PDB file of C-alpha atoms in Angstrom:
ATOM      1  CA  MET A1237       0.000   0.000   0.000  1.00 57.00           C
ATOM      2  CA  SER A1238       2.714   2.475   0.853  1.00 80.00           C
ATOM      3  CA  ALA A1239       4.441   1.703  -2.462  1.00 80.00           C
ATOM      4  CA  ASP A1240       1.196   2.541  -4.308  1.00 85.00           C
ATOM      5  CA  ARG A1241       0.887   5.796  -2.369  1.00 88.00           C
ATOM      6  CA  THR A1242       4.493   6.680  -3.081  1.00 91.00           C
ATOM      7  CA  ASP A1243       4.065   5.931  -6.787  1.00 90.00           C
ATOM      8  CA  ALA A1244       0.868   8.007  -6.903  1.00 90.00           C
ATOM      9  CA  CYS A1245       2.580  10.875  -5.083  1.00 92.00           C
ATOM     10  CA  ILE A1246       5.556  10.717  -7.458  1.00 92.00           C
ATOM     11  CA  ALA A1247       3.234  10.672 -10.477  1.00 93.00           C
ATOM     12  CA  ARG A1248       1.320  13.682  -9.132  1.00 93.00           C
ATOM     13  CA  LEU A1249       4.536  15.587  -8.438  1.00 93.00           C
ATOM     14  CA  ASN A1250       5.863  14.750 -11.922  1.00 93.00           C
ATOM     15  CA  ALA A1251       2.634  16.074 -13.460  1.00 94.00           C
ATOM     16  CA  GLU A1252       2.915  19.291 -11.416  1.00 94.00           C
ATOM     17  CA  LEU A1253       6.565  19.627 -12.424  1.00 93.00           C
ATOM     18  CA  ALA A1254       5.704  19.201 -16.110  1.00 93.00           C
ATOM     19  CA  ALA A1255       2.953  21.840 -15.849  1.00 92.00           C
ATOM     20  CA  SER A1256       5.312  24.192 -14.026  1.00 92.00           C
ATOM     21  CA  ASN A1257       7.987  23.662 -16.692  1.00 92.00           C
ATOM     22  CA  GLU A1258       5.471  24.529 -19.428  1.00 92.00           C
ATOM     23  CA  GLU A1259       4.550  27.733 -17.582  1.00 93.00           C
ATOM     24  CA  ASN A1260       8.227  28.632 -17.191  1.00 93.00           C
ATOM     25  CA  VAL A1261       8.847  28.096 -20.909  1.00 93.00           C
ATOM     26  CA  GLU A1262       5.928  30.430 -21.729  1.00 93.00           C
ATOM     27  CA  VAL A1263       7.231  33.064 -19.288  1.00 92.00           C
ATOM     28  CA  ILE A1264      10.715  32.863 -20.817  1.00 93.00           C
ATOM     29  CA  LYS A1265       9.277  33.219 -24.340  1.00 93.00           C
ATOM     30  CA  ARG A1266       7.221  36.225 -23.248  1.00 92.00           C
ATOM     31  CA  ALA A1267      10.275  37.802 -21.575  1.00 92.00           C
ATOM     32  CA  GLY A1268      12.211  37.368 -24.820  1.00 92.00           C
ATOM     33  CA  ARG A1269       9.443  39.058 -26.816  1.00 94.00           C
ATOM     34  CA  LEU A1270       9.323  41.920 -24.313  1.00 93.00           C
ATOM     35  CA  MET A1271      13.094  42.392 -24.475  1.00 93.00           C
ATOM     36  CA  ASN A1272      12.922  42.535 -28.293  1.00 94.00           C
ATOM     37  CA  GLU A1273      10.106  45.091 -28.061  1.00 94.00           C
ATOM     38  CA  LYS A1274      12.129  47.135 -25.546  1.00 93.00           C
ATOM     39  CA  GLU A1275      15.160  47.190 -27.860  1.00 94.00           C
ATOM     40  CA  ARG A1276      12.969  48.230 -30.794  1.00 94.00           C
ATOM     41  CA  LEU A1277      11.409  51.059 -28.759  1.00 94.00           C
ATOM     42  CA  GLU A1278      14.810  52.230 -27.509  1.00 94.00           C
ATOM     43  CA  GLU A1279      15.967  52.474 -31.129  1.00 94.00           C
ATOM     44  CA  LYS A1280      12.857  54.507 -31.976  1.00 94.00           C
ATOM     45  CA  VAL A1281      13.458  56.849 -29.021  1.00 93.00           C
ATOM     46  CA  ALA A1282      17.084  57.370 -30.054  1.00 92.00           C
ATOM     47  CA  LYS A1283      15.974  58.163 -33.614  1.00 93.00           C
ATOM     48  CA  ILE A1284      13.339  60.637 -32.400  1.00 93.00           C
ATOM     49  CA  GLU A1285      15.829  62.343 -30.061  1.00 91.00           C
ATOM     50  CA  GLU A1286      18.259  62.683 -32.977  1.00 91.00           C
ATOM     51  CA  GLN A1287      15.516  64.216 -35.160  1.00 92.00           C
ATOM     52  CA  TYR A1288      14.538  66.567 -32.325  1.00 89.00           C
ATOM     53  CA  THR A1289      18.127  67.759 -31.895  1.00 85.00           C
ATOM     54  CA  CYS A1290      18.464  68.269 -35.646  1.00 85.00           C
ATOM     55  CA  LEU A1291      15.221  70.270 -35.827  1.00 86.00           C
ATOM     56  CA  LEU A1292      16.253  72.362 -32.840  1.00 81.00           C
ATOM     57  CA  GLU A1293      19.575  73.205 -34.490  1.00 81.00           C
ATOM     58  CA  GLN A1294      17.766  74.112 -37.723  1.00 81.00           C
ATOM     59  CA  THR A1295      15.346  76.337 -35.813  1.00 79.00           C
ATOM     60  CA  ILE A1296      18.205  78.135 -34.093  1.00 74.00           C
ATOM     61  CA  GLY A1297      19.945  78.492 -37.469  1.00 76.00           C
ATOM     62  CA  LEU A1298      16.842  79.963 -39.101  1.00 77.00           C
ATOM     63  CA  MET A1299      16.325  82.454 -36.294  1.00 72.00           C
ATOM     64  CA  GLY A1300      19.908  83.663 -36.762  1.00 64.00           C
ATOM     65  CA  ASN A1301      20.370  87.171 -35.333  1.00 56.00           C
ATOM     66  CA  LYS A1302      17.231  86.935 -33.239  1.00 59.00           C
ATOM     67  CA  VAL A1303      18.804  84.178 -31.165  1.00 54.00           C
ATOM     68  CA  LYS A1304      22.307  85.658 -30.907  1.00 53.00           C
ATOM     69  CA  HIS A1305      21.305  88.616 -28.768  1.00 54.00           C
ATOM     70  CA  LEU A1306      19.250  86.502 -26.369  1.00 51.00           C
ATOM     71  CA  LYS A1307      21.127  84.974 -23.488  1.00 48.00           C
ATOM     72  CA  GLY A1308      20.395  81.264 -23.138  1.00 56.00           C
ATOM     73  CA  ALA A1309      18.091  81.274 -26.165  1.00 54.00           C
ATOM     74  CA  GLU A1310      18.615  77.556 -26.729  1.00 54.00           C
ATOM     75  CA  LYS A1311      16.980  76.878 -23.400  1.00 57.00           C
ATOM     76  CA  MET A1312      14.028  79.055 -24.349  1.00 58.00           C
ATOM     77  CA  LEU A1313      13.493  77.141 -27.591  1.00 57.00           C
ATOM     78  CA  ILE A1314      13.281  73.773 -25.892  1.00 58.00           C
ATOM     79  CA  PRO A1315       9.608  73.237 -25.126  1.00 59.00           C
ATOM     80  CA  LYS A1316       8.827  71.984 -21.666  1.00 58.00           C
ATOM     81  CA  PRO A1317       5.800  69.807 -21.119  1.00 56.00           C
ATOM     82  CA  GLN A1318       3.303  71.946 -19.263  1.00 59.00           C
ATOM     83  CA  LYS A1319       1.835  70.510 -16.122  1.00 63.00           C
ATOM     84  CA  ARG A1320      -1.820  71.314 -15.891  1.00 67.00           C
ATOM     85  CA  LEU A1321      -2.723  73.224 -12.774  1.00 74.00           C
ATOM     86  CA  VAL A1322      -5.856  71.890 -11.153  1.00 81.00           C
ATOM     87  CA  VAL A1323      -7.437  74.752  -9.233  1.00 84.00           C
ATOM     88  CA  CYS A1324      -8.923  73.858  -5.846  1.00 87.00           C
ATOM     89  CA  ILE A1325     -12.612  74.560  -5.251  1.00 85.00           C
ATOM     90  CA  TYR A1326     -11.965  77.295  -2.656  1.00 86.00           C
ATOM     91  CA  CYS A1327      -9.633  79.257  -4.968  1.00 86.00           C
ATOM     92  CA  TYR A1328     -11.917  78.744  -7.977  1.00 84.00           C
ATOM     93  CA  MET A1329     -14.969  80.059  -6.142  1.00 85.00           C
ATOM     94  CA  ARG A1330     -13.116  83.180  -4.980  1.00 86.00           C
ATOM     95  CA  ASP A1331     -11.114  83.671  -8.193  1.00 85.00           C
ATOM     96  CA  LEU A1332      -7.812  83.359  -6.302  1.00 86.00           C
ATOM     97  CA  PRO A1333      -4.491  82.142  -7.709  1.00 87.00           C
ATOM     98  CA  CYS A1334      -3.985  78.505  -6.718  1.00 84.00           C
ATOM     99  CA  ASP A1335      -0.651  76.716  -6.465  1.00 82.00           C
ATOM    100  CA  ARG A1336       0.229  73.026  -6.827  1.00 74.00           C
ATOM    101  CA  GLY A1337       0.356  72.419  -3.084  1.00 78.00           C
ATOM    102  CA  THR A1338      -1.742  69.850  -1.288  1.00 78.00           C
ATOM    103  CA  PRO A1339      -3.261  71.752   0.477  1.00 83.00           C
ATOM    104  CA  CYS A1340      -2.744  75.000  -1.443  1.00 86.00           C
ATOM    105  CA  ARG A1341      -1.489  78.177   0.269  1.00 87.00           C
ATOM    106  CA  ASN A1342      -4.867  79.930   0.269  1.00 88.00           C
ATOM    107  CA  CYS A1343      -6.617  76.980   1.945  1.00 88.00           C
ATOM    108  CA  THR A1344      -3.769  76.710   4.456  1.00 87.00           C
ATOM    109  CA  LYS A1345      -4.096  80.416   5.355  1.00 89.00           C
ATOM    110  CA  VAL A1346      -7.818  80.245   6.058  1.00 88.00           C
ATOM    111  CA  VAL A1347      -7.677  76.692   7.481  1.00 86.00           C
ATOM    112  CA  HIS A1348     -10.029  75.337   4.826  1.00 83.00           C
ATOM    113  CA  THR A1349     -10.174  71.752   3.540  1.00 86.00           C
ATOM    114  CA  CYS A1350      -8.448  71.890   0.159  1.00 88.00           C
ATOM    115  CA  LYS A1351     -10.301  69.806  -2.447  1.00 86.00           C
ATOM    116  CA  ARG A1352      -9.983  69.671  -6.215  1.00 86.00           C
ATOM    117  CA  ALA A1353     -12.989  68.932  -8.423  1.00 84.00           C
ATOM    118  CA  MET A1354     -12.806  66.116 -10.943  1.00 84.00           C
ATOM    119  CA  CYS A1355     -13.715  66.668 -14.579  1.00 83.00           C
ATOM    120  CA  ILE A1356     -16.863  65.154 -16.050  1.00 78.00           C
ATOM    121  CA  ASP A1357     -14.593  63.078 -18.301  1.00 76.00           C
ATOM    122  CA  PHE A1358     -12.411  61.944 -15.370  1.00 72.00           C
ATOM    123  CA  MET A1359     -12.647  58.210 -16.047  1.00 73.00           C
ATOM    124  CA  THR A1360     -12.772  58.265 -19.849  1.00 72.00           C
ATOM    125  CA  GLY A1361      -9.696  60.460 -20.187  1.00 67.00           C
ATOM    126  CA  THR A1362     -11.137  62.191 -23.253  1.00 75.00           C
ATOM    127  CA  CYS A1363     -11.700  65.761 -22.080  1.00 78.00           C
ATOM    128  CA  HIS A1364     -12.501  67.959 -25.070  1.00 76.00           C
ATOM    129  CA  LYS A1365     -11.772  71.272 -23.351  1.00 77.00           C
ATOM    130  CA  ARG A1366      -8.559  72.908 -24.484  1.00 72.00           C
ATOM    131  CA  ILE A1367      -7.919  74.365 -21.040  1.00 76.00           C
ATOM    132  CA  CYS A1368      -9.559  72.381 -18.270  1.00 78.00           C
ATOM    133  CA  ASN A1369      -8.849  73.372 -14.662  1.00 76.00           C
ATOM    134  CA  ARG A1370     -10.479  70.261 -13.225  1.00 82.00           C
ATOM    135  CA  ALA A1371      -8.740  67.025 -12.277  1.00 80.00           C
ATOM    136  CA  HIS A1372      -8.318  64.131 -14.700  1.00 77.00           C
ATOM    137  CA  GLU A1373      -7.232  60.550 -14.044  1.00 76.00           C
ATOM    138  CA  GLU A1374      -3.547  61.325 -14.715  1.00 76.00           C
ATOM    139  CA  ASP A1375      -3.660  64.021 -12.001  1.00 74.00           C
ATOM    140  CA  THR A1376      -4.191  61.435  -9.258  1.00 75.00           C
ATOM    141  CA  GLU A1377      -0.403  60.968  -9.179  1.00 74.00           C
ATOM    142  CA  HIS A1378       0.105  64.544  -7.959  1.00 75.00           C
ATOM    143  CA  TYR A1379      -3.129  65.416  -6.180  1.00 75.00           C
ATOM    144  CA  ARG A1380      -4.617  63.232  -3.436  1.00 76.00           C
ATOM    145  CA  ASN A1381      -7.577  65.520  -2.713  1.00 78.00           C
ATOM    146  CA  ILE A1382      -9.732  64.968  -5.813  1.00 80.00           C
ATOM    147  CA  VAL A1383     -13.492  64.817  -5.219  1.00 81.00           C
ATOM    148  CA  HIS A1384     -16.662  64.765  -7.310  1.00 76.00           C
ATOM    149  CA  ALA A1385     -18.007  68.296  -6.883  1.00 74.00           C
ATOM    150  CA  GLY A1386     -20.535  68.818  -9.647  1.00 74.00           C
ATOM    151  CA  HIS A1387     -21.203  72.454 -10.585  1.00 75.00           C
ATOM    152  CA  VAL A1388     -19.118  74.931  -8.582  1.00 76.00           C
ATOM    153  CA  GLN A1389     -20.420  78.491  -8.605  1.00 73.00           C
ATOM    154  CA  LYS A1390     -18.104  81.461  -8.155  1.00 76.00           C
ATOM    155  CA  VAL A1391     -18.733  83.784  -5.220  1.00 78.00           C
ATOM    156  CA  LYS A1392     -19.674  87.273  -6.388  1.00 75.00           C
ATOM    157  CA  ASN A1393     -17.319  89.900  -5.042  1.00 66.00           C
ATOM    158  CA  LYS A1394     -19.172  93.136  -4.215  1.00 61.00           C
ATOM    159  CA  ASN A1395     -15.957  95.194  -4.409  1.00 60.00           C
ATOM    160  CA  LYS A1396     -15.423  94.214  -8.043  1.00 56.00           C
ATOM    161  CA  GLN A1397     -18.962  95.235  -8.967  1.00 52.00           C
ATOM    162  CA  THR A1398     -18.619  98.670  -7.382  1.00 48.00           C
ATOM    163  CA  LYS A1399     -15.274  99.215  -9.130  1.00 48.00           C
ATOM    164  CA  LYS A1400     -16.879  98.392 -12.485  1.00 51.00           C
ATOM    165  CA  ARG A1401     -19.715 100.840 -11.807  1.00 51.00           C
ATOM    166  CA  ALA A1402     -17.229 103.555 -10.845  1.00 50.00           C
ATOM    167  CA  MET A1403     -15.271 102.985 -14.046  1.00 53.00           C
ATOM    168  CA  ARG A1404     -18.414 103.356 -16.182  1.00 55.00           C
ATOM    169  CA  ARG A1405     -19.201 106.819 -14.736  1.00 52.00           C
TER     170      ARG A1405
END
């Protein structure tokens, strides 16, 4: 009986080993494909960087005298990816300048809970507004205070209205 059990156990373990080996072979094949893809993408990136450098040099060459009198003009010509500033609800309502802080400076001054409103297209990631000051899914990396706020109405400032009336007179 114990010999039958041992044989059955060995057979089961051999079957598990064979299945595990098949999985390992698939993982190794997939890793090879991913490495090939990585090398291909690295070549593409290098090519694009080379084209970018060439275009930048051509742009500087075409600008000629305009660039020579500017100090550090090369730095000015290199476009920086703009980080979208998501305005917090408090600053938006009061038309105040908002910074990237979490919480922002204005909310810290008045001891207010700093929250940023999410865009209607938050989950889809297809916001059609050119300039949207609401949070999108990619903003969750930077902001931890994103909430669903719905419509946020601005507070009317009486001082601004009286200034406008005075200017009309």
